[in-house]
CSV table of C-alpha atoms in Angstrom, one decimal:
chain,number,residue,atom,x,y,z
A,1,UNK,CA,56.9,13.8,-33.1
A,2,UNK,CA,53.4,12.3,-32.9
A,3,UNK,CA,52.0,14.2,-35.9
A,4,UNK,CA,55.0,13.9,-38.1
A,5,UNK,CA,54.2,10.0,-37.2
A,6,UNK,CA,50.6,10.0,-37.6
A,7,UNK,CA,51.3,11.4,-40.2
A,8,UNK,CA,53.8,10.0,-42.5
A,9,UNK,CA,52.3,6.7,-41.6
A,10,UNK,CA,49.0,8.0,-43.2
A,11,UNK,CA,50.6,9.5,-46.4
A,12,UNK,CA,52.4,5.7,-46.9
A,13,UNK,CA,48.7,4.7,-47.3
A,14,UNK,CA,47.9,8.2,-49.2
A,15,UNK,CA,45.4,9.7,-47.4
A,16,UNK,CA,46.9,13.1,-47.9
A,17,UNK,CA,46.7,15.7,-44.0
A,18,UNK,CA,44.8,18.6,-43.6
A,19,UNK,CA,45.5,21.1,-43.9
A,20,UNK,CA,45.0,22.1,-40.5
A,21,UNK,CA,47.5,19.7,-40.1
A,22,UNK,CA,49.7,20.3,-42.8
A,23,UNK,CA,49.8,24.1,-40.2
A,24,UNK,CA,50.8,22.9,-37.2
A,25,UNK,CA,53.5,20.6,-38.4
A,26,UNK,CA,55.0,23.2,-39.3
A,27,UNK,CA,55.2,24.9,-36.1
A,28,UNK,CA,55.7,21.5,-34.8
A,29,UNK,CA,59.0,19.9,-37.0
A,30,UNK,CA,62.3,20.9,-38.0
A,31,UNK,CA,62.4,21.3,-42.2
A,32,UNK,CA,65.1,18.7,-41.7
A,33,UNK,CA,62.7,17.1,-40.2
A,34,UNK,CA,59.6,17.0,-42.7
A,35,UNK,CA,61.5,16.3,-45.3
A,36,UNK,CA,63.6,13.4,-43.8
A,37,UNK,CA,59.5,12.4,-43.8
A,38,UNK,CA,58.6,13.3,-46.8
A,39,UNK,CA,61.8,11.9,-48.9
A,40,UNK,CA,60.0,8.1,-47.2
A,41,UNK,CA,56.8,8.4,-48.0
A,42,UNK,CA,58.3,9.6,-52.1
A,43,UNK,CA,60.2,6.3,-51.5
A,44,UNK,CA,57.7,3.7,-50.3
A,45,UNK,CA,55.2,5.6,-53.0
A,46,UNK,CA,57.2,6.3,-56.1
A,47,UNK,CA,61.6,5.2,-55.9
A,48,UNK,CA,63.9,6.1,-57.9
A,49,UNK,CA,62.5,7.1,-60.8
A,50,UNK,CA,60.9,10.4,-62.0
A,51,UNK,CA,58.7,11.5,-64.4
A,52,UNK,CA,60.0,14.1,-66.8
A,53,UNK,CA,58.2,16.7,-69.1
A,54,UNK,CA,59.7,18.6,-72.2
A,55,UNK,CA,58.0,21.6,-73.3
A,56,UNK,CA,58.2,23.2,-76.4
A,57,UNK,CA,56.7,27.4,-76.8
A,58,UNK,CA,54.7,26.6,-79.4
A,59,UNK,CA,53.2,29.9,-79.7
A,60,UNK,CA,54.8,32.6,-77.9
A,61,UNK,CA,53.8,36.0,-77.1
A,62,UNK,CA,51.2,39.1,-77.6
A,63,UNK,CA,49.2,37.2,-74.8
A,64,UNK,CA,46.2,40.2,-74.1
A,65,UNK,CA,46.6,38.0,-70.3
A,66,UNK,CA,48.5,40.8,-68.0
A,67,UNK,CA,49.4,38.3,-66.1
A,68,UNK,CA,52.8,39.7,-64.4
A,69,UNK,CA,54.9,36.0,-63.5
A,70,UNK,CA,55.1,35.4,-67.6
A,71,UNK,CA,57.5,36.9,-70.3
A,72,UNK,CA,54.6,36.1,-72.9
A,73,UNK,CA,52.1,39.2,-72.4
A,74,UNK,CA,51.8,41.9,-75.0
A,75,UNK,CA,51.5,44.0,-71.0
A,76,UNK,CA,55.7,43.8,-70.8
A,77,UNK,CA,58.8,44.1,-72.7
A,78,UNK,CA,60.8,41.3,-72.4
A,79,UNK,CA,61.7,41.7,-76.4
A,80,UNK,CA,60.3,37.1,-76.8
A,81,UNK,CA,60.3,37.0,-79.9
A,82,UNK,CA,56.8,36.2,-81.4
A,83,UNK,CA,55.8,33.6,-83.5
A,84,UNK,CA,51.8,31.7,-83.9
A,85,UNK,CA,52.9,28.6,-84.6
A,86,UNK,CA,55.8,26.6,-83.7
A,87,UNK,CA,57.4,25.1,-87.3
A,88,UNK,CA,56.8,22.2,-88.5
A,89,UNK,CA,59.7,20.7,-88.6
A,90,UNK,CA,61.2,22.8,-85.8
A,91,UNK,CA,58.2,20.2,-83.7
A,92,UNK,CA,59.2,17.2,-84.4
A,93,UNK,CA,63.5,17.6,-84.4
A,94,UNK,CA,62.0,18.8,-80.6
A,95,UNK,CA,60.5,15.3,-80.3
A,96,UNK,CA,62.9,13.3,-82.3
A,97,UNK,CA,65.6,15.1,-80.1
A,98,UNK,CA,63.4,14.1,-76.0
A,99,UNK,CA,62.8,10.3,-77.7
A,100,UNK,CA,66.2,9.6,-77.8
A,101,UNK,CA,67.2,11.2,-74.5
A,102,UNK,CA,64.7,9.1,-73.3
A,103,UNK,CA,62.3,12.0,-71.3
A,104,UNK,CA,58.5,10.4,-70.2
A,105,UNK,CA,56.2,12.8,-72.4
A,106,UNK,CA,56.4,15.8,-74.5
A,107,UNK,CA,54.4,19.5,-74.0
A,108,UNK,CA,52.6,21.9,-76.7
A,109,UNK,CA,52.1,25.3,-74.7
A,110,UNK,CA,51.2,28.2,-76.2
A,111,UNK,CA,50.6,31.9,-75.7
A,112,UNK,CA,47.5,33.5,-75.2
A,113,UNK,CA,44.0,33.2,-72.4
A,114,UNK,CA,43.0,30.9,-75.0
A,115,UNK,CA,43.7,28.6,-78.2
A,116,UNK,CA,41.2,29.2,-80.8
A,117,UNK,CA,38.4,26.9,-82.3
A,118,UNK,CA,39.8,26.9,-85.6
A,119,UNK,CA,44.0,26.8,-83.5
A,120,UNK,CA,43.5,24.0,-81.9
A,121,UNK,CA,42.4,21.9,-85.5
A,122,UNK,CA,45.9,23.1,-86.4
A,123,UNK,CA,48.2,21.9,-82.9
A,124,UNK,CA,45.5,18.8,-83.3
A,125,UNK,CA,47.4,17.9,-86.5
A,126,UNK,CA,50.2,19.0,-85.1
A,127,UNK,CA,50.5,15.9,-82.0
A,128,UNK,CA,48.5,13.4,-84.3
A,129,UNK,CA,52.3,14.1,-86.1
A,130,UNK,CA,53.8,14.5,-83.8
A,131,UNK,CA,51.7,10.5,-82.2
A,132,UNK,CA,52.8,8.8,-85.6
A,133,UNK,CA,56.3,10.2,-85.7
A,134,UNK,CA,57.2,9.0,-81.0
A,135,UNK,CA,55.7,6.9,-78.9
A,136,UNK,CA,56.1,9.5,-76.2
A,137,UNK,CA,53.6,10.3,-74.5
A,138,UNK,CA,51.5,14.4,-75.3
A,139,UNK,CA,51.2,16.8,-72.6
A,140,UNK,CA,49.5,20.3,-73.1
A,141,UNK,CA,48.9,23.3,-71.6
A,142,UNK,CA,47.1,25.8,-74.0
A,143,UNK,CA,44.6,27.8,-71.5
A,144,UNK,CA,41.4,28.0,-70.2
A,145,UNK,CA,40.4,26.1,-72.7
A,146,UNK,CA,37.0,23.8,-72.3
A,147,UNK,CA,35.4,20.5,-73.1
A,148,UNK,CA,35.2,20.7,-77.2
A,149,UNK,CA,38.6,22.1,-77.9
A,150,UNK,CA,39.5,19.1,-74.3
A,151,UNK,CA,37.9,16.6,-76.7
A,152,UNK,CA,39.7,17.5,-79.4
A,153,UNK,CA,43.0,17.2,-77.8
A,154,UNK,CA,42.6,13.6,-76.1
A,155,UNK,CA,41.2,12.4,-80.0
A,156,UNK,CA,44.6,13.9,-81.0
A,157,UNK,CA,46.4,11.9,-78.8
A,158,UNK,CA,46.7,13.9,-75.6
A,159,UNK,CA,46.1,12.6,-72.3
A,160,UNK,CA,48.2,15.5,-70.0
A,161,UNK,CA,46.9,18.7,-68.8
A,162,UNK,CA,48.2,21.7,-67.9
A,163,UNK,CA,46.7,24.3,-65.5
A,164,UNK,CA,48.9,25.6,-63.4
A,165,UNK,CA,47.8,27.7,-60.3
A,166,UNK,CA,51.0,30.1,-59.5
A,167,UNK,CA,49.5,31.6,-56.3
A,168,UNK,CA,46.1,31.6,-53.8
A,169,UNK,CA,42.7,33.7,-54.5
A,170,UNK,CA,42.9,35.4,-52.3
A,171,UNK,CA,46.7,37.6,-54.0
A,172,UNK,CA,46.0,37.0,-57.6
A,173,UNK,CA,43.7,39.3,-58.8
A,174,UNK,CA,47.9,41.8,-57.2
A,175,UNK,CA,49.3,39.6,-60.3
A,176,UNK,CA,46.4,39.2,-62.7
A,177,UNK,CA,43.9,41.4,-63.6
A,178,UNK,CA,42.6,39.3,-66.9
A,179,UNK,CA,40.7,36.7,-65.8
A,180,UNK,CA,40.5,34.9,-62.1
A,181,UNK,CA,41.3,32.0,-59.6
A,182,UNK,CA,38.3,31.4,-60.5
A,183,UNK,CA,38.6,30.9,-64.3
A,184,UNK,CA,41.4,28.0,-64.0
A,185,UNK,CA,39.9,26.7,-60.9
A,186,UNK,CA,37.0,26.1,-63.5
A,187,UNK,CA,39.5,24.2,-66.1
A,188,UNK,CA,41.9,21.8,-63.7
A,189,UNK,CA,38.4,19.6,-63.5
A,190,UNK,CA,37.5,19.2,-66.9
A,191,UNK,CA,40.4,18.6,-67.6
A,192,UNK,CA,41.2,16.0,-65.3
A,193,UNK,CA,37.5,14.0,-66.4
A,194,UNK,CA,39.2,14.7,-70.1
A,195,UNK,CA,42.4,13.6,-70.3
A,196,UNK,CA,43.8,12.4,-67.5
A,197,UNK,CA,41.4,10.0,-67.1
A,198,UNK,CA,40.9,6.3,-69.4
A,199,UNK,CA,38.1,7.3,-70.6
A,200,UNK,CA,36.3,10.0,-71.5
A,201,UNK,CA,32.8,10.7,-70.2
Protein backbone atom coordinates (compact mmCIF):
# COMPACT_ATOMS: atom_id res chain seq x y z
CA UNK A 1 0.00 0.00 0.00
CA UNK A 2 1.84 3.08 -1.32
CA UNK A 3 0.11 5.72 0.81
CA UNK A 4 0.68 3.73 4.01
CA UNK A 5 4.36 3.21 3.14
CA UNK A 6 4.81 6.90 2.32
CA UNK A 7 3.17 8.08 5.54
CA UNK A 8 5.08 5.52 7.60
CA UNK A 9 8.39 6.75 6.19
CA UNK A 10 7.40 10.33 6.93
CA UNK A 11 6.35 9.42 10.47
CA UNK A 12 9.70 7.74 11.04
CA UNK A 13 11.23 11.16 10.30
CA UNK A 14 8.83 12.88 12.70
CA UNK A 15 6.48 14.28 10.04
CA UNK A 16 2.79 13.85 10.83
CA UNK A 17 0.08 12.85 8.37
CA UNK A 18 -2.53 15.42 7.46
CA UNK A 19 -6.15 14.91 8.46
CA UNK A 20 -7.08 14.09 4.86
CA UNK A 21 -4.27 11.54 4.61
CA UNK A 22 -5.35 9.88 7.87
CA UNK A 23 -8.95 9.67 6.64
CA UNK A 24 -7.75 8.16 3.36
CA UNK A 25 -5.73 5.54 5.26
CA UNK A 26 -8.79 4.57 7.25
CA UNK A 27 -10.61 3.73 4.03
CA UNK A 28 -7.69 1.93 2.36
CA UNK A 29 -6.09 -0.13 5.13
CA UNK A 30 -7.15 -2.87 7.47
CA UNK A 31 -6.77 -2.41 11.22
CA UNK A 32 -3.92 -4.94 11.22
CA UNK A 33 -2.05 -2.98 8.55
CA UNK A 34 -2.41 0.26 10.51
CA UNK A 35 -1.35 -1.41 13.76
CA UNK A 36 1.74 -2.94 12.16
CA UNK A 37 2.78 0.44 10.75
CA UNK A 38 2.11 2.17 14.08
CA UNK A 39 4.16 -0.44 15.93
CA UNK A 40 7.07 -0.01 13.52
CA UNK A 41 6.98 3.76 14.13
CA UNK A 42 6.73 3.22 17.89
CA UNK A 43 9.69 0.83 17.97
CA UNK A 44 11.85 3.17 15.87
CA UNK A 45 10.95 6.45 17.57
CA UNK A 46 10.31 5.32 21.16
CA UNK A 47 11.75 1.85 21.65
CA UNK A 48 10.25 -0.47 24.23
CA UNK A 49 10.06 1.97 27.12
CA UNK A 50 6.99 3.69 28.51
CA UNK A 51 6.60 6.99 30.34
CA UNK A 52 4.48 6.37 33.43
CA UNK A 53 2.55 9.02 35.35
CA UNK A 54 0.64 8.32 38.55
CA UNK A 55 -2.14 10.73 39.48
CA UNK A 56 -3.47 11.53 42.94
CA UNK A 57 -6.81 13.21 43.54
CA UNK A 58 -5.68 16.27 45.51
CA UNK A 59 -9.18 17.82 45.69
CA UNK A 60 -12.33 15.78 45.33
CA UNK A 61 -15.95 16.59 44.51
CA UNK A 62 -18.20 19.65 44.63
CA UNK A 63 -17.09 20.81 41.19
CA UNK A 64 -19.28 23.56 39.69
CA UNK A 65 -18.79 22.26 36.15
CA UNK A 66 -21.35 19.90 34.59
CA UNK A 67 -19.03 17.66 32.53
CA UNK A 68 -20.97 14.46 31.87
CA UNK A 69 -17.85 12.27 31.96
CA UNK A 70 -16.74 13.29 35.46
CA UNK A 71 -17.69 11.84 38.85
CA UNK A 72 -16.46 15.03 40.58
CA UNK A 73 -19.31 17.27 39.38
CA UNK A 74 -21.87 18.41 41.95
CA UNK A 75 -24.43 18.18 39.12
CA UNK A 76 -24.22 14.36 39.31
CA UNK A 77 -24.99 12.08 42.23
CA UNK A 78 -22.02 9.70 42.22
CA UNK A 79 -21.27 9.19 45.91
CA UNK A 80 -17.67 10.33 45.41
CA UNK A 81 -15.76 11.21 48.59
CA UNK A 82 -15.45 14.97 48.93
CA UNK A 83 -12.52 16.92 50.42
CA UNK A 84 -10.77 20.24 49.82
CA UNK A 85 -7.15 19.14 50.12
CA UNK A 86 -5.32 15.87 50.27
CA UNK A 87 -3.60 15.57 53.67
CA UNK A 88 0.14 16.11 53.38
CA UNK A 89 0.93 12.78 55.05
CA UNK A 90 -1.25 10.93 52.55
CA UNK A 91 0.35 12.76 49.63
CA UNK A 92 3.83 11.84 50.83
CA UNK A 93 2.78 8.22 51.27
CA UNK A 94 1.63 8.08 47.64
CA UNK A 95 4.77 9.90 46.51
CA UNK A 96 7.11 7.48 48.26
CA UNK A 97 5.19 4.43 46.99
CA UNK A 98 5.35 5.64 43.38
CA UNK A 99 9.01 6.57 43.67
CA UNK A 100 9.81 3.10 45.03
CA UNK A 101 8.00 1.49 42.08
CA UNK A 102 10.01 3.51 39.56
CA UNK A 103 7.10 5.63 38.31
CA UNK A 104 8.49 8.46 36.19
CA UNK A 105 5.95 11.21 36.95
CA UNK A 106 3.62 12.12 39.80
CA UNK A 107 0.64 14.42 39.30
CA UNK A 108 -1.77 16.24 41.60
CA UNK A 109 -5.25 16.48 40.03
CA UNK A 110 -8.01 18.68 41.44
CA UNK A 111 -11.74 18.96 40.89
CA UNK A 112 -13.15 22.33 39.86
CA UNK A 113 -13.07 24.75 36.94
CA UNK A 114 -9.74 26.10 38.18
CA UNK A 115 -7.75 26.36 41.38
CA UNK A 116 -7.95 29.79 43.06
CA UNK A 117 -4.75 31.83 43.54
CA UNK A 118 -4.74 31.10 47.28
CA UNK A 119 -5.21 27.39 46.70
CA UNK A 120 -2.56 27.41 43.98
CA UNK A 121 -0.12 28.67 46.59
CA UNK A 122 -1.18 25.93 48.99
CA UNK A 123 -0.71 23.21 46.38
CA UNK A 124 2.62 24.75 45.39
CA UNK A 125 3.77 24.28 48.97
CA UNK A 126 2.93 20.58 48.63
CA UNK A 127 4.82 20.38 45.34
CA UNK A 128 7.89 21.98 46.92
CA UNK A 129 7.79 19.45 49.76
CA UNK A 130 7.37 16.62 47.23
CA UNK A 131 10.37 17.86 45.26
CA UNK A 132 12.53 17.76 48.39
CA UNK A 133 11.29 14.28 49.24
CA UNK A 134 11.68 12.58 45.85
CA UNK A 135 13.42 12.97 42.45
CA UNK A 136 10.19 11.97 40.66
CA UNK A 137 9.04 14.45 37.98
CA UNK A 138 6.02 16.53 39.00
CA UNK A 139 2.86 17.24 36.99
CA UNK A 140 -0.46 18.94 37.66
CA UNK A 141 -4.03 19.11 36.38
CA UNK A 142 -5.85 21.95 38.10
CA UNK A 143 -8.27 23.34 35.57
CA UNK A 144 -8.25 26.35 33.28
CA UNK A 145 -5.25 28.18 34.70
CA UNK A 146 -3.53 31.22 33.27
CA UNK A 147 0.07 32.34 32.97
CA UNK A 148 0.47 33.59 36.55
CA UNK A 149 -0.73 30.36 38.16
CA UNK A 150 1.29 28.22 35.76
CA UNK A 151 4.38 30.26 36.61
CA UNK A 152 3.76 29.53 40.29
CA UNK A 153 3.54 25.82 39.54
CA UNK A 154 6.75 25.98 37.50
CA UNK A 155 8.56 27.72 40.33
CA UNK A 156 7.33 24.99 42.68
CA UNK A 157 8.83 22.27 40.46
CA UNK A 158 5.95 21.23 38.20
CA UNK A 159 7.13 20.47 34.66
CA UNK A 160 4.01 19.16 32.88
CA UNK A 161 0.43 20.38 32.93
CA UNK A 162 -2.54 18.28 31.82
CA UNK A 163 -5.59 19.81 30.16
CA UNK A 164 -7.48 17.05 28.38
CA UNK A 165 -9.60 17.56 25.26
CA UNK A 166 -12.29 14.97 25.84
CA UNK A 167 -14.08 15.38 22.51
CA UNK A 168 -14.28 17.55 19.40
CA UNK A 169 -15.27 21.22 19.43
CA UNK A 170 -18.49 20.39 17.58
CA UNK A 171 -19.55 17.83 20.20
CA UNK A 172 -18.26 19.48 23.37
CA UNK A 173 -21.51 21.34 24.14
CA UNK A 174 -23.32 18.01 24.33
CA UNK A 175 -21.06 16.91 27.17
CA UNK A 176 -20.39 20.15 29.04
CA UNK A 177 -22.20 23.51 29.14
CA UNK A 178 -20.31 25.34 31.90
CA UNK A 179 -17.12 25.84 29.90
CA UNK A 180 -16.19 25.41 26.25
CA UNK A 181 -13.76 23.57 24.06
CA UNK A 182 -12.26 27.00 23.32
CA UNK A 183 -11.61 27.54 27.05
CA UNK A 184 -9.54 24.37 27.05
CA UNK A 185 -7.73 25.33 23.86
CA UNK A 186 -6.85 28.69 25.44
CA UNK A 187 -5.14 26.91 28.36
CA UNK A 188 -3.10 24.43 26.32
CA UNK A 189 -0.60 26.75 24.55
CA UNK A 190 -0.06 28.70 27.77
CA UNK A 191 0.65 25.51 29.71
CA UNK A 192 2.89 24.23 26.93
CA UNK A 193 4.92 27.43 26.82
CA UNK A 194 5.22 27.74 30.54
CA UNK A 195 5.49 24.17 31.77
CA UNK A 196 6.98 21.87 29.16
CA UNK A 197 9.77 23.98 27.74
CA UNK A 198 13.16 24.30 29.48
CA UNK A 199 12.71 28.01 30.13
CA UNK A 200 9.84 30.44 30.51
CA UNK A 201 9.69 33.53 28.30
